[in-house]
Short mmCIF file of C-alpha atoms and ligand atoms in Angstrom, two decimals:
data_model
loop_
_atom_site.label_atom_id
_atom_site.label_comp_id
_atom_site.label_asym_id
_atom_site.label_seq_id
_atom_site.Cartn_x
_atom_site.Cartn_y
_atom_site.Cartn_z
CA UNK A 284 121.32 153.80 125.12
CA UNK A 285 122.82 154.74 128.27
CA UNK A 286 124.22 158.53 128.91
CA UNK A 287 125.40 158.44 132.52
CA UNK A 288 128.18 155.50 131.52
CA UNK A 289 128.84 156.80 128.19
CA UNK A 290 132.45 157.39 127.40
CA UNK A 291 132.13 160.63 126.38
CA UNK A 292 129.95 161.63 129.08
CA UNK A 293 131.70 164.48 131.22
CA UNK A 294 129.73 165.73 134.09
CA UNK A 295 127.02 166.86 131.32
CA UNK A 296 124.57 169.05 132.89
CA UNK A 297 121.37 168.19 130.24
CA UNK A 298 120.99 166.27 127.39
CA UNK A 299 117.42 166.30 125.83
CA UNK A 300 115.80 164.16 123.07
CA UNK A 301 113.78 165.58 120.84
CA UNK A 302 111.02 164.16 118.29
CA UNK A 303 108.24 165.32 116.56
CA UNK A 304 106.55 163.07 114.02
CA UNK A 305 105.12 165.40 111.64
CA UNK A 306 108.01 167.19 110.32
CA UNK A 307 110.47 163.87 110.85
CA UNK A 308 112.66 165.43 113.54
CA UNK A 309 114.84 163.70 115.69
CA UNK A 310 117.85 165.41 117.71
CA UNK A 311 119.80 165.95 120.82
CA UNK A 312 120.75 168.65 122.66
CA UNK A 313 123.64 168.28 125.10
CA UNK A 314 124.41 170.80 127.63
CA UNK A 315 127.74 170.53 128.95
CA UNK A 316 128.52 173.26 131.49
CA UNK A 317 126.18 176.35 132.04
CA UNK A 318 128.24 177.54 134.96
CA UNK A 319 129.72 180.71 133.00
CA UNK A 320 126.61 181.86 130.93
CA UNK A 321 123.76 179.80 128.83
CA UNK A 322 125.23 177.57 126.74
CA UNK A 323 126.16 178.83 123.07
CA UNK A 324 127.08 176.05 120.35
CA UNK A 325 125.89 175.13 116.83
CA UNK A 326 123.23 173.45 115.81
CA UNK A 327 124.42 170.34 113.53
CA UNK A 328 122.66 167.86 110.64
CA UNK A 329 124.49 164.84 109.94
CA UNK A 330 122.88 161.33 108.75
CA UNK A 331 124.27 159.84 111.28
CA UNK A 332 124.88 155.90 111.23
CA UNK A 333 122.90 155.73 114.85
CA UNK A 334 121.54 157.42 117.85
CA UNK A 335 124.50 156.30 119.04
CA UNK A 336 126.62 158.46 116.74
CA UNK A 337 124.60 161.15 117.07
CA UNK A 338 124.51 161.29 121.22
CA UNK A 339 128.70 160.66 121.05
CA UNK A 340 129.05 163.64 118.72
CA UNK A 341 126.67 166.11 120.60
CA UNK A 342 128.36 164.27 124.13
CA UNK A 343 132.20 165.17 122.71
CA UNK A 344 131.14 168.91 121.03
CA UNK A 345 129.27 170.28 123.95
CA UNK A 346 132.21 169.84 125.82
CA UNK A 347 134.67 170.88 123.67
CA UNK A 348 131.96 174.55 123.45
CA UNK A 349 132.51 175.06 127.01
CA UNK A 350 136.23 175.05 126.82
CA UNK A 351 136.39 176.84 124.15
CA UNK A 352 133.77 179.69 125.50
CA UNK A 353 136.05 179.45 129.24
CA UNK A 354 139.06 180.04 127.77
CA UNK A 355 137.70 182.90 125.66
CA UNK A 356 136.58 184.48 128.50
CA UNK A 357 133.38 184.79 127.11
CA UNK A 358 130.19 184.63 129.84
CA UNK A 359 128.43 181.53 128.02
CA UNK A 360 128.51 178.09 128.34
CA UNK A 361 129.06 174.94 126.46
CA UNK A 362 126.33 173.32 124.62
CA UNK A 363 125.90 171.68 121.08
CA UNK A 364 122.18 170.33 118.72
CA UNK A 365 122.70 167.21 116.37
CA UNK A 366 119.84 166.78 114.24
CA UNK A 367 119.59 163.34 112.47
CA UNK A 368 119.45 164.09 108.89
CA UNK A 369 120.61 164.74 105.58
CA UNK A 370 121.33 168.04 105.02
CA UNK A 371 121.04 167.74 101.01
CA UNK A 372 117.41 165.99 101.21
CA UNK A 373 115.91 165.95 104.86
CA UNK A 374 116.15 169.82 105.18
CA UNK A 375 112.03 171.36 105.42
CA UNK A 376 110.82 174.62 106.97
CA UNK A 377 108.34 172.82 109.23
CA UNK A 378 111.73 170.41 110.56
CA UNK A 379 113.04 173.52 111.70
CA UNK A 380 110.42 175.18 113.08
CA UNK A 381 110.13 171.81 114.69
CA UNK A 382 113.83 172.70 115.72
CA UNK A 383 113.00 176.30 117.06
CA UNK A 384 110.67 174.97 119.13
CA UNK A 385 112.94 172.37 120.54
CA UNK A 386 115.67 175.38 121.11
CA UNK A 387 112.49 177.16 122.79
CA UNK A 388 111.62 174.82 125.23
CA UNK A 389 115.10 174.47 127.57
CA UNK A 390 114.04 178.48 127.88
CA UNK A 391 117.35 180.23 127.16
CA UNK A 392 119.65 177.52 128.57
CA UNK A 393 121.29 176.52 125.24
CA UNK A 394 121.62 178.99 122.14
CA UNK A 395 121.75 177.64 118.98
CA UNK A 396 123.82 178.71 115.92
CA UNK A 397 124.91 177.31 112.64
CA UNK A 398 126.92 174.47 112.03
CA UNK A 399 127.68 171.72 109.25
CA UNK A 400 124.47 171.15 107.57
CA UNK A 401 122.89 174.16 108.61
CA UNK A 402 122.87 177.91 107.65
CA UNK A 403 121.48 181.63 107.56
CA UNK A 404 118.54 180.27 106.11
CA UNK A 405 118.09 177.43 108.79
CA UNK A 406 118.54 179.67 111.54
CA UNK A 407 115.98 181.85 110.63
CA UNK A 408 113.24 179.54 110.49
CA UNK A 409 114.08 178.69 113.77
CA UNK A 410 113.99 182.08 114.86
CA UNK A 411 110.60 182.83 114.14
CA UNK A 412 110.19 180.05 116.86
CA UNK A 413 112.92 181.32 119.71
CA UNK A 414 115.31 184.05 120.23
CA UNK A 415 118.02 181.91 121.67
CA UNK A 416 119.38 182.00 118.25
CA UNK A 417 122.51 183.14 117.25
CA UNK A 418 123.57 184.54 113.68
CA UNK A 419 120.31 184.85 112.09
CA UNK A 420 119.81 187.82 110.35
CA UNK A 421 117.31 189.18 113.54
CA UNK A 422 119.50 190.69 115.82
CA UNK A 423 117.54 194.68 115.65
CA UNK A 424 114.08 192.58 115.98
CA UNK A 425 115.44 191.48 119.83
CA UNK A 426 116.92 194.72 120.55
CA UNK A 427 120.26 192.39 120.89
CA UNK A 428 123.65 193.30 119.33
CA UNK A 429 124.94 195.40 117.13
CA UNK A 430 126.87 193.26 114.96
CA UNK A 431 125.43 190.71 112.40
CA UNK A 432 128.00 189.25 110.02
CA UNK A 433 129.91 186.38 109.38
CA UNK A 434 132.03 185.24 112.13
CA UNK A 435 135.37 183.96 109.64
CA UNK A 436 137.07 187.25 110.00
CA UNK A 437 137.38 187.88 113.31
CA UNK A 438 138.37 183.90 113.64
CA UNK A 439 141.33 184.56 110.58
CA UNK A 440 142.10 187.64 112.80
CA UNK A 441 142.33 185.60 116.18
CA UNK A 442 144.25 183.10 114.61
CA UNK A 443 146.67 185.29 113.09
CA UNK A 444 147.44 186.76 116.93
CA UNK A 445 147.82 183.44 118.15
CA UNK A 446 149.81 182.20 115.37
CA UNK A 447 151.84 185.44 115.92
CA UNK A 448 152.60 184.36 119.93
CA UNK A 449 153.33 180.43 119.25
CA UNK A 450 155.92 182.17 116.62
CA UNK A 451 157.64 184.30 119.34
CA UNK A 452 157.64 181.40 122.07
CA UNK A 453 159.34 178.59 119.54
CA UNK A 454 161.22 180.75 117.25
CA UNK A 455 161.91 183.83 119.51
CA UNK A 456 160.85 186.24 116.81
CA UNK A 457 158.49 189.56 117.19
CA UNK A 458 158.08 190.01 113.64
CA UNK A 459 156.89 187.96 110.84
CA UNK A 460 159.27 189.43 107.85
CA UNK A 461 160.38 186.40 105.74
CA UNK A 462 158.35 184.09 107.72
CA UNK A 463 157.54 180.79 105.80
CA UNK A 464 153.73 179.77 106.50
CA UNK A 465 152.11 177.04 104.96
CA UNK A 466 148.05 177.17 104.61
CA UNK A 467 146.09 174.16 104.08
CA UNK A 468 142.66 175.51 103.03
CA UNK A 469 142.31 178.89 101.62
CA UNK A 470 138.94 179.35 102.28
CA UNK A 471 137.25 182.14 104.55
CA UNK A 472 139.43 182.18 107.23
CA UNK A 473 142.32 181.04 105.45
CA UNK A 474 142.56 183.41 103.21
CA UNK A 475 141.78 186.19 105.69
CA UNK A 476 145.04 184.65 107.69
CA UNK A 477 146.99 184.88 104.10
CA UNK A 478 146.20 188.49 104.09
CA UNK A 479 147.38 189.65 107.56
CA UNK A 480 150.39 187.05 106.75
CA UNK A 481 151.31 188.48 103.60
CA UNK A 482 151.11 191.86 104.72
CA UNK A 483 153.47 191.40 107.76
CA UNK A 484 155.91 190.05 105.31
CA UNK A 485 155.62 186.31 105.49
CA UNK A 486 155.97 183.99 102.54
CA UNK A 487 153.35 182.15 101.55
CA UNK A 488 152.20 178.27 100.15
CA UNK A 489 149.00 177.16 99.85
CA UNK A 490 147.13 174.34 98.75
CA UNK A 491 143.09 173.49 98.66
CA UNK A 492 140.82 171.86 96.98
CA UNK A 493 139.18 174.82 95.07
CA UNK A 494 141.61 175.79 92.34
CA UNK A 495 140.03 179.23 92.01
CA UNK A 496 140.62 179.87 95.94
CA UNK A 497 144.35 179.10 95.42
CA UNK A 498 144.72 181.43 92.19
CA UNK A 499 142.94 184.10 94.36
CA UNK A 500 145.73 183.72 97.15
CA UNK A 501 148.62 183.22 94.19
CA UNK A 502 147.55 186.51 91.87
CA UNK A 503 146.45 188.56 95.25
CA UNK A 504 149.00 187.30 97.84
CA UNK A 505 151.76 186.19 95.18
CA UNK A 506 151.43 182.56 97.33
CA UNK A 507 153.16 179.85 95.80
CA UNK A 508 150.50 177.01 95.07
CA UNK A 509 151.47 173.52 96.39
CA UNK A 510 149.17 170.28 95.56
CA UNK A 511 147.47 168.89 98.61
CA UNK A 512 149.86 166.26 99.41
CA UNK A 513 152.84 168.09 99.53
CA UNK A 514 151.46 171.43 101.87
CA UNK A 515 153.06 169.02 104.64
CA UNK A 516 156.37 168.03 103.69
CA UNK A 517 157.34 172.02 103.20
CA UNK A 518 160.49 173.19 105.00
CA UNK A 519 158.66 176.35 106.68
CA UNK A 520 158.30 177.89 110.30
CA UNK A 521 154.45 177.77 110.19
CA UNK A 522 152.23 175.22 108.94
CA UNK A 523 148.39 176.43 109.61
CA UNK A 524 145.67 173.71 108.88
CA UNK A 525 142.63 176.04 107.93
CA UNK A 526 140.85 173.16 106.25
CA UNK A 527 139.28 170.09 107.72
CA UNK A 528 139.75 168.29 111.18
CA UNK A 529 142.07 165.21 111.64
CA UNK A 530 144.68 166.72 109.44
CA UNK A 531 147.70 165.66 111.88
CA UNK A 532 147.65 161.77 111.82
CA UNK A 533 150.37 159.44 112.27
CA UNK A 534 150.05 159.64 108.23
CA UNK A 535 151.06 163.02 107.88
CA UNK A 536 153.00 163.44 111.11
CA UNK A 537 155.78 161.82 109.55
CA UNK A 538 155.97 164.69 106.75
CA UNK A 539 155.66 167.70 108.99
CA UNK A 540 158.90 169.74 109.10
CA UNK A 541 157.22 173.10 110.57
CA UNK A 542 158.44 173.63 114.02
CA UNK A 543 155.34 175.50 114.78
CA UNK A 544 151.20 174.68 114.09
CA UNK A 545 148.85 177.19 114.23
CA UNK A 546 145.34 176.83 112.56
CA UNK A 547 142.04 177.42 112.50
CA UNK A 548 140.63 173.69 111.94
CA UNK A 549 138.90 172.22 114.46
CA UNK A 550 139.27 168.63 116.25
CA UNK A 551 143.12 169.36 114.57
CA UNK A 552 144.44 166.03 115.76
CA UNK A 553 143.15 162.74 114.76
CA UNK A 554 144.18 161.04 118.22
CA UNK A 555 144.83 162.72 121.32
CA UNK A 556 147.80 160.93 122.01
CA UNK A 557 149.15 162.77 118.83
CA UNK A 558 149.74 166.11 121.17
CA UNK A 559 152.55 164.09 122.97
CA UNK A 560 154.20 163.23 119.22
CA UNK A 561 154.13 166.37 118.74
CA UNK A 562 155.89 167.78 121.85
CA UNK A 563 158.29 164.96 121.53
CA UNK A 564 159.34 166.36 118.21
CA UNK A 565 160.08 169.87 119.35
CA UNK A 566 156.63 170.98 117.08
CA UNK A 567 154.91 173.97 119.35
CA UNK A 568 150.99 173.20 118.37
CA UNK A 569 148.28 175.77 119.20
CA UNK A 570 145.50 174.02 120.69
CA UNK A 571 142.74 174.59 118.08
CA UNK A 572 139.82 175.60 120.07
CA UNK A 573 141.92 178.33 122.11
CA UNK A 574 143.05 179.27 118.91
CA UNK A 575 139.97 179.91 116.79
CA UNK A 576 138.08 181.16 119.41
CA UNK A 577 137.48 184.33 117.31
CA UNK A 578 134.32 183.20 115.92
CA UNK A 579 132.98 182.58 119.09
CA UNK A 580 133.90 185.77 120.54
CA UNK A 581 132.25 187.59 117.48
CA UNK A 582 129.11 185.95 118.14
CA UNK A 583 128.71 186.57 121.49
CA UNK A 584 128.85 190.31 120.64
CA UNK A 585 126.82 190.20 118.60
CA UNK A 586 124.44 188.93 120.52
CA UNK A 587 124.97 191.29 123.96
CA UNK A 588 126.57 194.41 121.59
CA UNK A 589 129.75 195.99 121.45
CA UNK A 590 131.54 198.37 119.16
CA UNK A 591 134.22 196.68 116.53
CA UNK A 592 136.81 197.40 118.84
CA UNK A 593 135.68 196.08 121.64
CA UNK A 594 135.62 192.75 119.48
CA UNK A 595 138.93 193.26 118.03
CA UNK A 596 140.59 193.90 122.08
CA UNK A 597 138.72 190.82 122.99
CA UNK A 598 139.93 188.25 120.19
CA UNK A 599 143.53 189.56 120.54
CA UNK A 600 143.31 188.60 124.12
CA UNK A 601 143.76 184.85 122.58
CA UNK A 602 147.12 185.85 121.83
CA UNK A 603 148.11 186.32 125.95
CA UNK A 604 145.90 182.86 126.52
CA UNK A 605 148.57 181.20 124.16
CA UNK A 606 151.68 182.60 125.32
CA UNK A 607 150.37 181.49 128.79
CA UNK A 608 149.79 178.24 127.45
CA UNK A 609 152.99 177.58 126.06
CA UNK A 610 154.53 178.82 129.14
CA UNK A 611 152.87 176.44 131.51
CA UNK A 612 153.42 173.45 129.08
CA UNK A 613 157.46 174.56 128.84
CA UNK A 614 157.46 175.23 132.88
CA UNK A 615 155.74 171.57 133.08
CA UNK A 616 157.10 169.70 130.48
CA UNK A 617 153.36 169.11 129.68
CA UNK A 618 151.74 169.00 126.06
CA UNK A 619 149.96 172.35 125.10
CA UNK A 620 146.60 170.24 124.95
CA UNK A 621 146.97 169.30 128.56
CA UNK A 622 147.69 172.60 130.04
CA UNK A 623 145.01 174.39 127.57
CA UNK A 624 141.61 171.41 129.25
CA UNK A 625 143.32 171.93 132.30
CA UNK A 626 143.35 175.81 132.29
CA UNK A 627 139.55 175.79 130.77
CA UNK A 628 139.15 173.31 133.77
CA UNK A 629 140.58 175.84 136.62
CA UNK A 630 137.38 178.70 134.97
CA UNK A 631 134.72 176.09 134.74
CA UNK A 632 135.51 175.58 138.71
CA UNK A 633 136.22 178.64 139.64
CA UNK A 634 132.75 179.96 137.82
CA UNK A 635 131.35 177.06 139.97
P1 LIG B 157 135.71 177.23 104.31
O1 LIG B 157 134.86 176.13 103.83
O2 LIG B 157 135.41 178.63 103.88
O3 LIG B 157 137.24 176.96 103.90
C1 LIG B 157 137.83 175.72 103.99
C2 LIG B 157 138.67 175.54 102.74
O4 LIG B 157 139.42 174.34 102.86
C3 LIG B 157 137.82 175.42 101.48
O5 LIG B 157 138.28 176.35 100.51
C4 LIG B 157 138.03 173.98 101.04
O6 LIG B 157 138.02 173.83 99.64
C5 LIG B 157 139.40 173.68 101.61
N1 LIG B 157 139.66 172.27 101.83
C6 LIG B 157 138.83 171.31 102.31
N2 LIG B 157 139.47 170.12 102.36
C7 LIG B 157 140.72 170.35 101.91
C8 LIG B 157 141.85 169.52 101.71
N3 LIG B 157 141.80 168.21 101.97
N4 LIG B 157 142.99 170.07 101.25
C9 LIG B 157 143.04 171.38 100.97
N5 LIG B 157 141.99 172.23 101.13
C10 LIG B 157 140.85 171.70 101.58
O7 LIG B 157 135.73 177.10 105.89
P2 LIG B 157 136.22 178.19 106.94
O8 LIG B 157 135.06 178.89 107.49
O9 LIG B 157 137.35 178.97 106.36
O10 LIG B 157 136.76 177.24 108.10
C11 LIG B 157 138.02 176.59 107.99
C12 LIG B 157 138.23 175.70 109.21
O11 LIG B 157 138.21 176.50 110.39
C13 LIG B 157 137.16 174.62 109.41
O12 LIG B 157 137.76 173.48 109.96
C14 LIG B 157 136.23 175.25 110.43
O13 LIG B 157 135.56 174.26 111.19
C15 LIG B 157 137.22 176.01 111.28
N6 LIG B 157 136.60 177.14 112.00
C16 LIG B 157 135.99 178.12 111.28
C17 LIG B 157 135.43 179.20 111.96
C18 LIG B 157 134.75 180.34 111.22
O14 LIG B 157 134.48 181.37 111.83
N7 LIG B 157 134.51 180.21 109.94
C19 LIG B 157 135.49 179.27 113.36
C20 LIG B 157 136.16 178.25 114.06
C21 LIG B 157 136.70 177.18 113.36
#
């Protein structure tokens, strides 16, 4: 399996294979960029069809971790794990200790964290084996941060700034009174978003799988609840995917009304080329990963400290990353995807 001529390889600084026989690991670490900091990114267990698979997904989300981390601001790097696994029957202590050890051996280059198919409880193991862990319960044991919580708020908060600046660039309004949002996924961060919505006057839908997360937003919020097919045909200013990735396909593309998307979902669009749809359309999207950068930017706290409101400044600086972004892709007649790689591009260099 070749790296160097993969598709998805981009200038990738490392990317280590991993194996130990007596706990049944196999993984991959890729580091993308290190030029900003040591590269932070989650630590992921998938059963994965193939190596193959596995290398393209740790190739495409190492990357995507360093943009996200340069256009954060944030001093760390891109870098991402795939275990090869099930995470409902391969999951043992000594695998992850396997893991830590793994994490332990690049020395502090890439810092691991949780991702699908991994947890609290996951990290920890591992962190009896490194420190370069990140959101394991150990934080006082390293002398590190002074923060140790779950990372969805100050994501719901960042995207509720952002979402606030793609509304005054496309609909030239400061204030969200009577603002019609539509969330897809009512979950941790989108039902933090549906609070700071609702309480800066929008109006609410929401649809999601979990009927008791909708009747929480409907009897807290007073959201109206919309099945999951039609949360995209909804004639409102906002529609914020807070769900799962691939949500704007040439499927659901053709529903959209809302002249503005703003979400916390990653890997948003199905197909890259969908960005240029989009603009075509008039429909102002916030990139996703300069969007819901606020998790990041809580973790990194919490691993070199900082007060709550140092946080809080920080994430609300994604809010002036947008409005720059939309400004360059208006100025350029360029999609907001383009000018968003290409700005994370011009602080990967200039770190260089
Ligand atoms: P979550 O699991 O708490 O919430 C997601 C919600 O979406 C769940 O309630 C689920 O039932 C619902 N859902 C799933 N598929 C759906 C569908 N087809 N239609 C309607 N609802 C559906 O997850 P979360 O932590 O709130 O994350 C939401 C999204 O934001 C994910 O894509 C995640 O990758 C991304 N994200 C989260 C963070 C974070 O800090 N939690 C950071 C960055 C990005």
């Amino acid at each position: 399996m070749s790296v160097f001529s993969h598709v998805d390889f981009d200038q990738h600084q490392q990317v280590v294979y991993g194996h130990d026989q007596a706990s049944g690991l196999k993984a991959i670490i890729a580091i993308h960029n290190t030029s900003l900091g040591p590269a932070l990114g989650g630590c992921r267990m998938w059963p994965y069809a193939s190596d193959e698979e596995a290398l393209r997904d740790a190739l495409r989300l190492s990357r995507g971790m360093s943009y996200k981390s340069a256009l954060a601001q944030l001093p760390l790097g891109g870098g991402k794990a795939v275990i090869i696994g099930n995470p409902h029957t391969d999951k043992s202590t000594a695998l992850f200790q396997a893991m830590g050890d793994f994490v332990e051996s690049l020395g502090g280059r890439y810092i691991t964290a949780a991702d699908s198919g991994t947890g609290v409880a996951e990290m920890q193991i591992m962190a009896e084996r490194t420190r370069h862990v990140a959101g394991a319960g150990q934080r006082e044991a390293f002398g590190g941060g002074v923060r140790n919580g779950d990372p969805s708020p100050s994501t719901a908060y960042g995207v509720f700034v952002g979402l606030k600046a793609a509304v005054k660039h496309r609909l030239g309004r400061d204030d969200l009174q009577g603002l019609k949002v539509a969330i897809q996924g009512v979950g941790q961060v989108g039902f933090g978003l549906a609070q700071q919505l609702k309480e800066a006057g929008a109006e609410l839908w929401v649809t999601d799988l979990v009927e008791a997360n909708v009747r929480r937003a409907v009897e807290q919020l007073g959201a109206t609840a919309v099945s999951q097919n039609d949360i995209y045909g909804l004639d409102v200013d906002v529609f914020a995917p807070c769900a799962m990735g691939a949500i704007i396909n040439p499927h659901t593309l053709e529903a959209l009304r809302a002249p503005v998307i703003a979400g916390a979902a990653n890997n948003q669009l199905a197909d890259a080329q969908l960005a240029d749809e989009l603009q075509r359309r008039g429909c102002l999207y916030a990139p996703d990963y300069a969007i819901n950068a606020g998790g990041i930017i809580d973790v990194c706290y919490e691993r070199t400290g900082g007060s709550a409101a140092q946080v809080k400044a920080h994430v609300e600086g994604i809010g002036a990353t947008l409005a720059e972004i939309f400004r360059r892709a208006e100025a350029e007649g360029a999609t907001t995807t383009a000018i968003a790689d290409h700005l994370a591009q011009e602080r990967l260099h200039a770190a260089r």
